[in-house]
Amino acid sequence: MKTPLWVILLALAATIFVYAAGLDGPFLFDDHIHITQNQWVKIESLAWSDLVRAWNSSFSAFPANRPLAQLTFGINHALSGLDPWAFKTTNLLIHLATGVFVFVFSRLVLRAVSGGTDDSTWQVICAATVAAAWLLHPLHVSTVLYTVQRMAQLSTLSLLVALSCYFWGRIRIAEGRSGIAWILAAAPVAMLGFLGKENAALLPLLLLVSELTVLRTVSASNQRILIRTVWILFIVFPILASLVYFALHPGYFNYDGRDFTLEERALTQTRVLWLYLQWLFIPDISAFGLFHDDIQLSNSLTDPPSTLISLIALLVALMAAILLRRKAPIFAFAVLFYLASHALESSVFPLEPIFEHRNYLASIGPLLLLGYLITIASERLKVRGLALVVGALLLIAYGFVNHIRIDNWASYNSFILSSVENHPASPRANFLAGQLVISAIANSDSGKDELAISGRKFLQRGIELDPRCINCMFGLIVLDLHLEKRPDLDLIEQLKTALRSGHVGAMKVSVSQFSYLVRWQRSGDSSLPNHELEAIFDAALENPAWTNTGRAGIEAAYREYWHHVAKDLPRALQHGNAAVRAWPSQWSYQFAVAKLLQKLDRPQEAVTVLDKAIQFADNEKKQRETAELRAVLQHASQFIE
């Protein structure tokens, strides 16, 4: 068996071995929104109607609905229920398949650099080394073990397959063989990946990078018209169409609800892009984590000073890549591929500033350059033995750090505690640690006082780090409720002030906090007076910065309060209607309003609401429930008439 094949097989086996310890880990955060709490994705069979239901199970509108990913979640549930092992094992299998295509794509890139000629043994070894490093790199743990990041996995896999098809087609054409079918296959493959996550739309930009660097040397003098046509169809037209699309849809650049501006985010990314490279080349276990809200935003070019330095360094690297694309195509490709891969998530769009999964595709460029320097460059310098030793030590180091990190993902407790240990200045990590302690208090019959001290310490630390950490304030109130203490009045006032006028982005406050308080009030044992709970809701609804979905969630929770706690159905209807106005395409909100109208003996109005709701009943169960309630209401209307 050839040495490169052994490298790939060993890397795949090692990846399975190190990830096995984390496959029983829990569902986390957005996993609950998209999977565990999403009744529409929890299908029971692989029947066509169930598959369609899973396909349409997203709460987001196109293009953010990612139906392909939702479908795979549904299939997982149909086969194994809500077993985290099955979901995460599926992610691991996708990771392994993607690693194989990292090898294929890297091999094609190196072959293209040599003019499309047959690849040498050292080129194959280089590609195998790159794939092994990518498979075992600890930076990708959150992409594999955070179940919902299957979305990023699917788009990355599709992009690598599409790029490989395109490269192979270009090389075949240069060799005088038929290759247009391979090139044409790249588009539908990328479109399929787009249904997993929008990042697959980067294909034209990545093809442009490839054509300007490594594919430039793939001669096709006898097929110039064909290649120019491919350029227009696959690169020029899609890029121009994208620019026009974003120009006509400025809402994609709306920063309402974010606690940072477009300028702050763009400037911060100049530092973040270098930070990602640092994590890539020098994997430090204490630097990794799901939360990076302990990293300062760039308020200006000189605040912090590293912003200006980072920007200049990026411009220098970009200019060097452009100027050296003929003499050093691998270097140019690595730099431009890395930047192009970050063009959506690390640019001017109003996304959270830092997430590790954004490097799942982008890391291939820098790792290819590293593998090239270790293998092919060392071959030219006649230091093969040293290169093999360096490469082996690098892979061992990646695997070791990966093993440690995966162990932290093996349980929710270890995940949270390692997060706050590695990022003690993260408000979100401190909040989650406090939340973990509150859960321990709820499940403990003794030692509550000691646990309360620890939990209060974490939550107060979160507020010290961020005086407007609304989640932390909610946490302190819930802690007092668990201790059967009336929450501090000053704390409630502080919370109301923050809710009324503060930033209310997802990293500051979870809308589920409101429904949690309502559930607590419904238990009948709450030490929080109803008028104080109402004041918290009223303060929140005064804030104009909520997203439509966030406001709808608060109004829906308030509807539940007036319905089940205060027993005031007219007020419940008022807030139910407000939830519908904020998010009219949410079937469940319209259905709840119809149920309230039924209780208020207003069946005709309820039927009118259901007639609007039916267009949003995107699966069989919703349609059935709508039809059943409508039939009951129509029957009741006959008696009223």
mmCIF file of C-alpha atoms in Angstrom, residues 296-444:
data_model
loop_
_atom_site.group_PDB
_atom_site.id
_atom_site.type_symbol
_atom_site.label_atom_id
_atom_site.label_comp_id
_atom_site.label_asym_id
_atom_site.label_seq_id
_atom_site.Cartn_x
_atom_site.Cartn_y
_atom_site.Cartn_z
ATOM 1 C CA GLN A 296 -12.386 43.490 22.988
ATOM 2 C CA LEU A 297 -14.198 45.130 20.101
ATOM 3 C CA SER A 298 -12.244 47.586 17.977
ATOM 4 C CA ASN A 299 -13.815 50.984 18.624
ATOM 5 C CA SER A 300 -11.506 52.754 16.161
ATOM 6 C CA LEU A 301 -8.304 52.200 14.194
ATOM 7 C CA THR A 302 -6.259 52.922 17.308
ATOM 8 C CA ASP A 303 -8.530 51.469 20.016
ATOM 9 C CA PRO A 304 -6.975 49.023 20.595
ATOM 10 C CA PRO A 305 -3.719 49.893 18.762
ATOM 11 C CA SER A 306 -3.450 46.348 17.396
ATOM 12 C CA THR A 307 -6.361 47.179 15.047
ATOM 13 C CA LEU A 308 -4.270 49.445 12.849
ATOM 14 C CA ILE A 309 -1.348 47.013 12.925
ATOM 15 C CA SER A 310 -3.647 44.140 11.940
ATOM 16 C CA LEU A 311 -5.216 46.120 9.107
ATOM 17 C CA ILE A 312 -1.830 47.098 7.681
ATOM 18 C CA ALA A 313 -0.620 43.502 7.980
ATOM 19 C CA LEU A 314 -3.726 42.249 6.141
ATOM 20 C CA LEU A 315 -3.231 44.752 3.331
ATOM 21 C CA VAL A 316 0.444 43.778 3.054
ATOM 22 C CA ALA A 317 -0.462 40.077 2.920
ATOM 23 C CA LEU A 318 -3.145 40.777 0.298
ATOM 24 C CA MET A 319 -0.801 42.833 -1.878
ATOM 25 C CA ALA A 320 1.957 40.247 -1.510
ATOM 26 C CA ALA A 321 -0.430 37.496 -2.592
ATOM 27 C CA ILE A 322 -1.487 39.464 -5.676
ATOM 28 C CA LEU A 323 2.055 40.456 -6.652
ATOM 29 C CA LEU A 324 3.529 36.995 -6.026
ATOM 30 C CA ARG A 325 0.739 34.953 -7.590
ATOM 31 C CA ARG A 326 3.028 33.989 -10.485
ATOM 32 C CA LYS A 327 6.231 33.330 -8.550
ATOM 33 C CA ALA A 328 4.631 31.853 -5.425
ATOM 34 C CA PRO A 329 1.184 30.541 -6.439
ATOM 35 C CA ILE A 330 0.736 28.324 -3.358
ATOM 36 C CA PHE A 331 1.384 31.254 -1.038
ATOM 37 C CA ALA A 332 -0.973 33.474 -3.038
ATOM 38 C CA PHE A 333 -3.640 30.767 -3.105
ATOM 39 C CA ALA A 334 -3.372 30.155 0.655
ATOM 40 C CA VAL A 335 -3.761 33.845 1.505
ATOM 41 C CA LEU A 336 -6.572 34.582 -0.953
ATOM 42 C CA PHE A 337 -8.446 31.329 -0.251
ATOM 43 C CA TYR A 338 -8.361 32.101 3.482
ATOM 44 C CA LEU A 339 -9.688 35.640 2.988
ATOM 45 C CA ALA A 340 -12.306 34.587 0.421
ATOM 46 C CA SER A 341 -13.600 31.864 2.742
ATOM 47 C CA HIS A 342 -14.204 34.536 5.388
ATOM 48 C CA ALA A 343 -15.868 36.941 2.935
ATOM 49 C CA LEU A 344 -19.373 36.341 4.349
ATOM 50 C CA GLU A 345 -18.957 35.656 8.055
ATOM 51 C CA SER A 346 -15.890 37.794 8.819
ATOM 52 C CA SER A 347 -16.741 40.935 6.894
ATOM 53 C CA VAL A 348 -19.489 43.555 7.203
ATOM 54 C CA PHE A 349 -22.553 41.412 7.844
ATOM 55 C CA PRO A 350 -24.109 41.874 11.332
ATOM 56 C CA LEU A 351 -23.088 38.493 12.750
ATOM 57 C CA GLU A 352 -21.478 37.787 16.106
ATOM 58 C CA PRO A 353 -17.782 38.758 15.838
ATOM 59 C CA ILE A 354 -16.049 35.432 16.551
ATOM 60 C CA PHE A 355 -16.819 31.759 16.048
ATOM 61 C CA GLU A 356 -14.339 28.953 15.453
ATOM 62 C CA HIS A 357 -16.500 27.079 12.948
ATOM 63 C CA ARG A 358 -15.901 29.885 10.448
ATOM 64 C CA ASN A 359 -12.498 28.317 9.844
ATOM 65 C CA TYR A 360 -13.801 24.900 8.826
ATOM 66 C CA LEU A 361 -13.256 25.781 5.157
ATOM 67 C CA ALA A 362 -10.893 28.734 5.517
ATOM 68 C CA SER A 363 -8.236 26.716 7.366
ATOM 69 C CA ILE A 364 -7.541 24.580 4.282
ATOM 70 C CA GLY A 365 -5.569 27.360 2.576
ATOM 71 C CA PRO A 366 -3.090 28.036 5.407
ATOM 72 C CA LEU A 367 -2.732 24.322 6.196
ATOM 73 C CA LEU A 368 -1.975 23.638 2.527
ATOM 74 C CA LEU A 369 0.781 26.235 2.641
ATOM 75 C CA LEU A 370 2.144 24.689 5.840
ATOM 76 C CA GLY A 371 2.032 21.190 4.365
ATOM 77 C CA TYR A 372 3.714 22.449 1.201
ATOM 78 C CA LEU A 373 6.569 23.994 3.174
ATOM 79 C CA ILE A 374 7.033 20.833 5.248
ATOM 80 C CA THR A 375 6.976 18.355 2.377
ATOM 81 C CA ILE A 376 7.649 19.670 -1.116
ATOM 82 C CA ALA A 377 9.859 22.591 -0.091
ATOM 83 C CA SER A 378 11.884 20.308 2.174
ATOM 84 C CA GLU A 379 12.257 17.827 -0.699
ATOM 85 C CA ARG A 380 13.834 20.547 -2.781
ATOM 86 C CA LEU A 381 16.163 21.404 0.090
ATOM 87 C CA LYS A 382 17.118 17.735 0.459
ATOM 88 C CA VAL A 383 15.906 17.488 4.081
ATOM 89 C CA ARG A 384 13.254 14.802 3.697
ATOM 90 C CA GLY A 385 13.920 13.175 7.050
ATOM 91 C CA LEU A 386 13.586 16.422 8.948
ATOM 92 C CA ALA A 387 10.330 17.176 7.127
ATOM 93 C CA LEU A 388 8.857 13.804 8.079
ATOM 94 C CA VAL A 389 9.795 14.306 11.729
ATOM 95 C CA VAL A 390 8.356 17.831 11.796
ATOM 96 C CA GLY A 391 5.158 16.680 10.096
ATOM 97 C CA ALA A 392 4.722 13.735 12.454
ATOM 98 C CA LEU A 393 5.299 15.903 15.554
ATOM 99 C CA LEU A 394 2.812 18.455 14.252
ATOM 100 C CA LEU A 395 0.116 15.840 13.765
ATOM 101 C CA ILE A 396 0.790 14.345 17.196
ATOM 102 C CA ALA A 397 0.500 17.794 18.786
ATOM 103 C CA TYR A 398 -2.778 18.497 16.989
ATOM 104 C CA GLY A 399 -4.151 15.112 18.005
ATOM 105 C CA PHE A 400 -3.115 15.553 21.651
ATOM 106 C CA VAL A 401 -4.673 19.016 22.024
ATOM 107 C CA ASN A 402 -7.729 17.743 20.177
ATOM 108 C CA HIS A 403 -8.072 14.859 22.647
ATOM 109 C CA ILE A 404 -7.951 17.233 25.630
ATOM 110 C CA ARG A 405 -10.476 19.567 24.085
ATOM 111 C CA ILE A 406 -12.889 16.796 23.125
ATOM 112 C CA ASP A 407 -12.810 15.565 26.718
ATOM 113 C CA ASN A 408 -14.170 18.988 27.734
ATOM 114 C CA TRP A 409 -17.108 18.430 25.384
ATOM 115 C CA ALA A 410 -17.966 15.009 26.825
ATOM 116 C CA SER A 411 -20.539 16.407 29.281
ATOM 117 C CA TYR A 412 -22.404 19.656 29.823
ATOM 118 C CA ASN A 413 -20.743 20.204 33.205
ATOM 119 C CA SER A 414 -17.213 19.787 31.862
ATOM 120 C CA PHE A 415 -18.051 21.979 28.875
ATOM 121 C CA ILE A 416 -19.301 24.872 31.015
ATOM 122 C CA LEU A 417 -16.607 24.598 33.675
ATOM 123 C CA SER A 418 -13.808 24.433 31.101
ATOM 124 C CA SER A 419 -15.357 27.432 29.315
ATOM 125 C CA VAL A 420 -15.311 29.623 32.389
ATOM 126 C CA GLU A 421 -11.863 28.306 33.375
ATOM 127 C CA ASN A 422 -10.349 29.134 29.980
ATOM 128 C CA HIS A 423 -12.319 32.366 29.552
ATOM 129 C CA PRO A 424 -12.823 33.844 33.036
ATOM 130 C CA ALA A 425 -13.430 37.289 31.505
ATOM 131 C CA SER A 426 -16.353 36.038 29.395
ATOM 132 C CA PRO A 427 -19.720 37.318 30.708
ATOM 133 C CA ARG A 428 -21.549 34.535 28.893
ATOM 134 C CA ALA A 429 -19.327 31.791 30.309
ATOM 135 C CA ASN A 430 -19.864 33.171 33.808
ATOM 136 C CA PHE A 431 -23.620 33.316 33.268
ATOM 137 C CA LEU A 432 -23.722 29.700 32.098
ATOM 138 C CA ALA A 433 -21.591 28.611 35.059
ATOM 139 C CA GLY A 434 -24.066 30.364 37.350
ATOM 140 C CA GLN A 435 -26.936 28.700 35.525
ATOM 141 C CA LEU A 436 -25.235 25.345 36.005
ATOM 142 C CA VAL A 437 -25.059 25.945 39.749
ATOM 143 C CA ILE A 438 -28.759 26.913 39.819
ATOM 144 C CA SER A 439 -29.606 23.593 38.161
ATOM 145 C CA ALA A 440 -27.539 21.833 40.832
ATOM 146 C CA ILE A 441 -29.517 23.649 43.542
ATOM 147 C CA ALA A 442 -32.797 22.555 41.946
ATOM 148 C CA ASN A 443 -31.668 18.939 42.018
ATOM 149 C CA SER A 444 -30.075 18.990 45.473
#
